[in-house]
Coordinates of C-alpha atoms and ligand atoms in Angstrom, one line a residue:
M126 CA -0.1 0.2 0.1
A127 CA 3.0 2.4 0.7
L128 CA 4.2 1.8 -2.8
S129 CA 0.7 2.7 -4.4
L130 CA 0.4 5.8 -2.1
K131 CA 3.7 7.1 -3.3
A132 CA 2.8 6.5 -6.8
L133 CA -0.7 8.3 -6.5
E134 CA 1.0 11.2 -4.6
H135 CA 3.2 11.7 -7.5
A136 CA 0.5 11.2 -10.1
N137 CA -1.7 13.8 -8.3
L138 CA -4.7 11.7 -9.3
W139 CA -6.7 13.3 -6.4
N140 CA -6.1 16.9 -8.1
L141 CA -4.9 18.4 -4.9
P142 CA -3.6 22.0 -5.1
V143 CA 0.1 22.8 -4.7
D144 CA 1.6 21.9 -1.4
A145 CA 3.2 25.0 -0.4
S146 CA 3.5 24.7 3.5
A147 CA 5.8 22.6 5.7
H148 CA 3.1 20.7 7.4
G149 CA 1.1 19.9 4.1
P150 CA 2.7 16.6 3.0
A151 CA 1.7 15.0 6.3
L152 CA -1.9 16.0 5.9
D153 CA -2.1 15.0 2.4
H154 CA -0.6 11.7 3.3
Q155 CA -3.2 11.3 6.0
L156 CA -5.9 12.1 3.5
L157 CA -4.8 9.6 1.0
L158 CA -4.4 6.9 3.8
S159 CA -7.9 7.5 4.8
L160 CA -9.2 7.3 1.3
W161 CA -7.4 4.0 0.6
I162 CA -8.5 2.5 3.8
A163 CA -12.1 3.5 3.0
L164 CA -12.0 2.0 -0.5
C165 CA -10.6 -1.2 0.8
L166 CA -13.3 -1.5 3.5
L167 CA -16.0 -0.7 0.9
T168 CA -14.5 -3.6 -1.3
L169 CA -14.3 -6.0 1.7
A170 CA -17.9 -5.1 2.8
H171 CA -19.4 -6.0 -0.8
L172 CA -17.3 -9.3 -0.9
I173 CA -18.8 -10.2 2.6
L174 CA -22.2 -9.2 1.2
F175 CA -22.0 -11.4 -1.9
V176 CA -20.4 -14.3 0.1
G177 CA -23.1 -14.1 2.5
L178 CA -25.9 -14.2 -0.1
L179 CA -24.3 -17.1 -1.9
A180 CA -23.5 -19.0 1.3
R181 CA -26.9 -18.5 3.1
R182 CA -28.1 -22.0 2.9
H183 CA -25.5 -23.1 5.2
A184 CA -26.2 -23.7 8.9
A185 CA -25.8 -20.5 11.1
Q186 CA -22.3 -19.9 12.4
K187 CA -22.0 -20.4 16.1
N188 CA -18.5 -19.1 16.5
L189 CA -19.6 -15.3 17.0
W190 CA -16.2 -14.4 18.4
R191 CA -14.4 -15.2 15.2
I192 CA -16.9 -13.8 12.7
E193 CA -18.3 -10.8 14.6
Y194 CA -16.3 -9.8 17.7
L195 CA -12.8 -10.0 16.3
P196 CA -13.4 -8.1 13.1
L197 CA -15.3 -5.4 15.0
T198 CA -12.5 -4.9 17.4
A199 CA -10.0 -4.7 14.5
L200 CA -12.3 -2.0 12.8
A201 CA -12.6 -0.1 16.2
L202 CA -8.7 -0.2 16.6
L203 CA -8.3 1.1 12.9
F204 CA -10.7 4.0 13.4
A205 CA -9.0 4.9 16.7
F206 CA -5.6 4.7 15.0
L207 CA -6.8 7.0 12.1
T208 CA -8.6 9.5 14.7
I209 CA -5.5 9.9 16.9
K210 CA -3.1 10.3 13.9
A211 CA -5.4 13.1 12.4
E212 CA -6.0 14.6 15.8
R213 CA -2.2 15.1 16.3
L214 CA -1.7 16.7 12.9
W215 CA -4.7 19.1 13.6
A216 CA -3.3 19.9 16.9
A217 CA 0.3 20.4 15.6
T218 CA -0.7 23.7 14.0
R219 CA -3.0 24.9 16.9
Y220 CA -2.3 23.4 20.2
T221 CA 1.4 22.9 20.4
G222 CA 2.4 26.5 20.4
A223 CA 4.3 28.5 17.8
S224 CA 7.9 29.0 18.0
P225 CA 9.0 32.0 19.9
T226 CA 10.6 33.4 16.8
A227 CA 7.4 33.1 14.8
L228 CA 6.3 36.1 13.0
Q229 CA 3.1 37.5 14.6
I230 CA 0.2 38.8 12.6
E231 CA -3.3 39.4 13.5
V232 CA -5.9 38.6 11.0
T233 CA -9.4 40.1 11.2
G234 CA -12.4 39.0 9.2
V235 CA -15.3 41.6 8.8
Q236 CA -18.1 41.5 6.2
F237 CA -16.6 41.2 3.6
A238 CA -12.9 41.7 3.7
W239 CA -9.7 40.3 5.6
Y240 CA -7.3 42.6 7.2
F241 CA -3.8 41.8 8.5
H242 CA -2.4 43.8 11.2
Y243 CA 1.6 43.8 11.6
P244 CA 2.9 44.8 15.1
G245 CA 5.8 46.9 13.6
P246 CA 9.4 47.2 15.0
D247 CA 8.3 47.0 18.6
A248 CA 6.9 43.6 18.0
T249 CA 3.9 44.4 20.2
F250 CA 0.4 44.8 18.9
G251 CA -1.4 48.2 19.7
I252 CA -4.7 47.6 21.5
T253 CA -7.8 47.4 19.2
R254 CA -11.2 48.5 20.2
P255 CA -14.4 47.5 18.2
Q256 CA -15.8 51.1 18.8
L257 CA -12.8 52.6 17.0
V258 CA -13.4 50.6 13.8
A259 CA -13.6 53.1 11.0
P260 CA -12.5 51.5 7.6
E261 CA -13.3 54.8 5.7
E262 CA -10.8 56.7 8.2
G263 CA -8.2 54.2 7.4
N264 CA -8.6 52.1 10.8
P265 CA -10.5 49.0 9.7
V266 CA -9.5 47.0 12.8
G267 CA -9.9 49.7 15.5
I268 CA -6.4 50.3 16.5
D269 CA -6.4 52.7 19.6
P270 CA -4.1 55.6 18.7
A271 CA -3.8 56.3 22.5
D272 CA -1.7 53.1 23.1
P273 CA 2.0 53.8 22.6
H274 CA 2.4 50.4 21.0
S275 CA 0.1 51.1 18.2
A276 CA 2.3 54.1 16.8
D277 CA 4.3 51.7 14.5
D278 CA 1.5 49.1 13.7
F279 CA 0.2 48.9 10.1
V280 CA -2.6 47.1 8.4
T281 CA -2.8 45.6 5.0
S282 CA -5.4 44.1 2.9
E283 CA -2.8 41.6 1.4
L284 CA -1.0 39.1 3.6
V285 CA 2.8 39.1 2.9
L286 CA 4.9 36.5 4.3
P287 CA 8.6 35.4 4.0
A288 CA 9.2 31.7 2.8
N289 CA 10.5 29.2 5.3
R290 CA 9.8 31.2 8.5
Q291 CA 7.0 30.1 10.9
V292 CA 4.0 32.4 11.1
D293 CA 1.6 32.7 14.1
L294 CA -1.8 33.9 13.1
R295 CA -4.2 35.3 15.6
L296 CA -7.6 35.1 13.9
N297 CA -10.5 37.6 15.0
A298 CA -13.9 38.4 13.5
L299 CA -15.7 41.7 14.1
D300 CA -19.2 40.7 13.1
V301 CA -20.0 37.0 12.3
I302 CA -18.1 33.8 12.0
H303 CA -15.7 33.8 8.9
G304 CA -13.6 31.0 7.7
F305 CA -10.1 31.7 7.1
S306 CA -8.8 29.3 4.3
V307 CA -5.8 28.9 2.0
P308 CA -6.0 25.5 0.3
E309 CA -2.2 25.7 -0.9
M310 CA -1.2 26.2 2.7
R311 CA -3.4 23.3 4.0
L312 CA -5.0 25.9 6.2
K313 CA -8.5 26.3 7.4
Q314 CA -9.8 27.8 10.6
N315 CA -12.9 29.7 11.6
A316 CA -12.5 33.3 12.9
V317 CA -15.1 33.8 15.6
P318 CA -16.2 37.1 17.1
G319 CA -14.9 37.5 20.8
H320 CA -12.2 34.9 20.3
T321 CA -8.6 35.0 19.4
I322 CA -7.6 31.8 17.7
H323 CA -4.1 30.9 17.0
I324 CA -2.9 28.9 14.0
H325 CA 0.7 28.6 13.0
F326 CA 2.5 27.2 10.0
T327 CA 5.5 27.7 7.8
P328 CA 5.1 28.7 4.0
R329 CA 7.7 27.1 1.7
L330 CA 7.0 27.9 -1.8
P331 CA 7.1 31.6 -2.7
G332 CA 3.9 32.6 -4.9
T333 CA 0.6 34.3 -4.8
Y334 CA -2.2 32.2 -3.1
A335 CA -5.9 33.0 -2.7
I336 CA -7.2 33.4 0.9
L337 CA -10.9 32.4 1.1
C338 CA -13.7 32.8 3.4
T339 CA -15.4 29.3 3.8
Q340 CA -18.3 30.3 5.8
V341 CA -21.3 31.7 4.3
C342 CA -21.0 35.0 6.1
G343 CA -23.7 37.2 4.3
L344 CA -24.6 38.6 0.8
G345 CA -21.1 39.7 0.0
H346 CA -19.5 36.2 0.9
Y347 CA -18.6 35.3 -2.7
R348 CA -16.2 38.5 -2.8
M349 CA -14.7 38.1 0.6
N350 CA -11.0 37.2 -0.6
A351 CA -7.6 38.3 -0.3
N352 CA -4.0 37.5 -1.5
L353 CA -1.3 35.8 0.4
R354 CA 2.1 36.7 -1.1
V355 CA 5.0 34.4 -0.1
V356 CA 8.2 36.1 -0.8
S357 CA 12.0 35.6 -0.3
P358 CA 13.3 36.8 3.2
D359 CA 15.1 39.8 1.6
E360 CA 12.1 40.8 -0.4
F361 CA 10.0 40.5 2.7
A362 CA 12.5 42.7 4.8
A363 CA 12.4 45.3 2.0
W364 CA 8.5 45.3 2.0
L365 CA 8.4 45.5 5.8
T366 CA 10.8 48.4 6.0
A367 CA 8.8 50.3 3.5
K368 CA 5.5 49.6 5.3
E369 CA 6.9 50.6 8.7
K370 CA 8.4 53.7 7.3
A371 CA 5.1 54.7 5.8
A372 CA 3.5 53.9 9.3
Q373 CA 5.8 56.2 11.2
P374 CA 3.8 59.2 12.7
Ligands
CU661 CU1 -16.6 35.8 5.5

């Protein structure tokens, strides 16, 4: 099975998008493993069904342990194994905690746009307050100008990240639940009003990827998207310096 899995991963028969993050291959492997196991079980179930139909005239089996309890235990163990394996992959980007050197960015979902709040050279986010949200005045996430940490912060509508550095995203929503999703980064996480949800990952391949909203969040849901641009570390440093300079009061 390992051989066929490898062959399928290379052939890209399942038409998965490009795998551009460090944790992506493990997730894809888990997905293919689950699909293969489901296919094998489906075939086995049909075989058993036909054998049962053909052999129904025989006397009833008395050895329930062998024909019922043993296969049931094997199935339960198989599903427990798959669940634990999948749970660990899911938790690796959420519960294990990001590296202390990870780039910190606050992501805010609002009907119908994504905003990305960078903390600036002091590496500390300025306080945000919902009552200060004013997109028409250039303050779409409500940064409090009275907070000294907010002076060097800046907000963009495009997420720019350096390749091969871990990023710790803090997801927020201002109104309803939005779904932050970047298929090429194998990322999908709801942004929920009143919660700050962390998700961390390492982009590998430079390029431009679509950030989608995967929750039907209102009439403009279809146009709630943004771009993720993964660039080289040098290019990122130049972009960051330019943005930080522009943010200086
Ligand atoms: Cu949305």
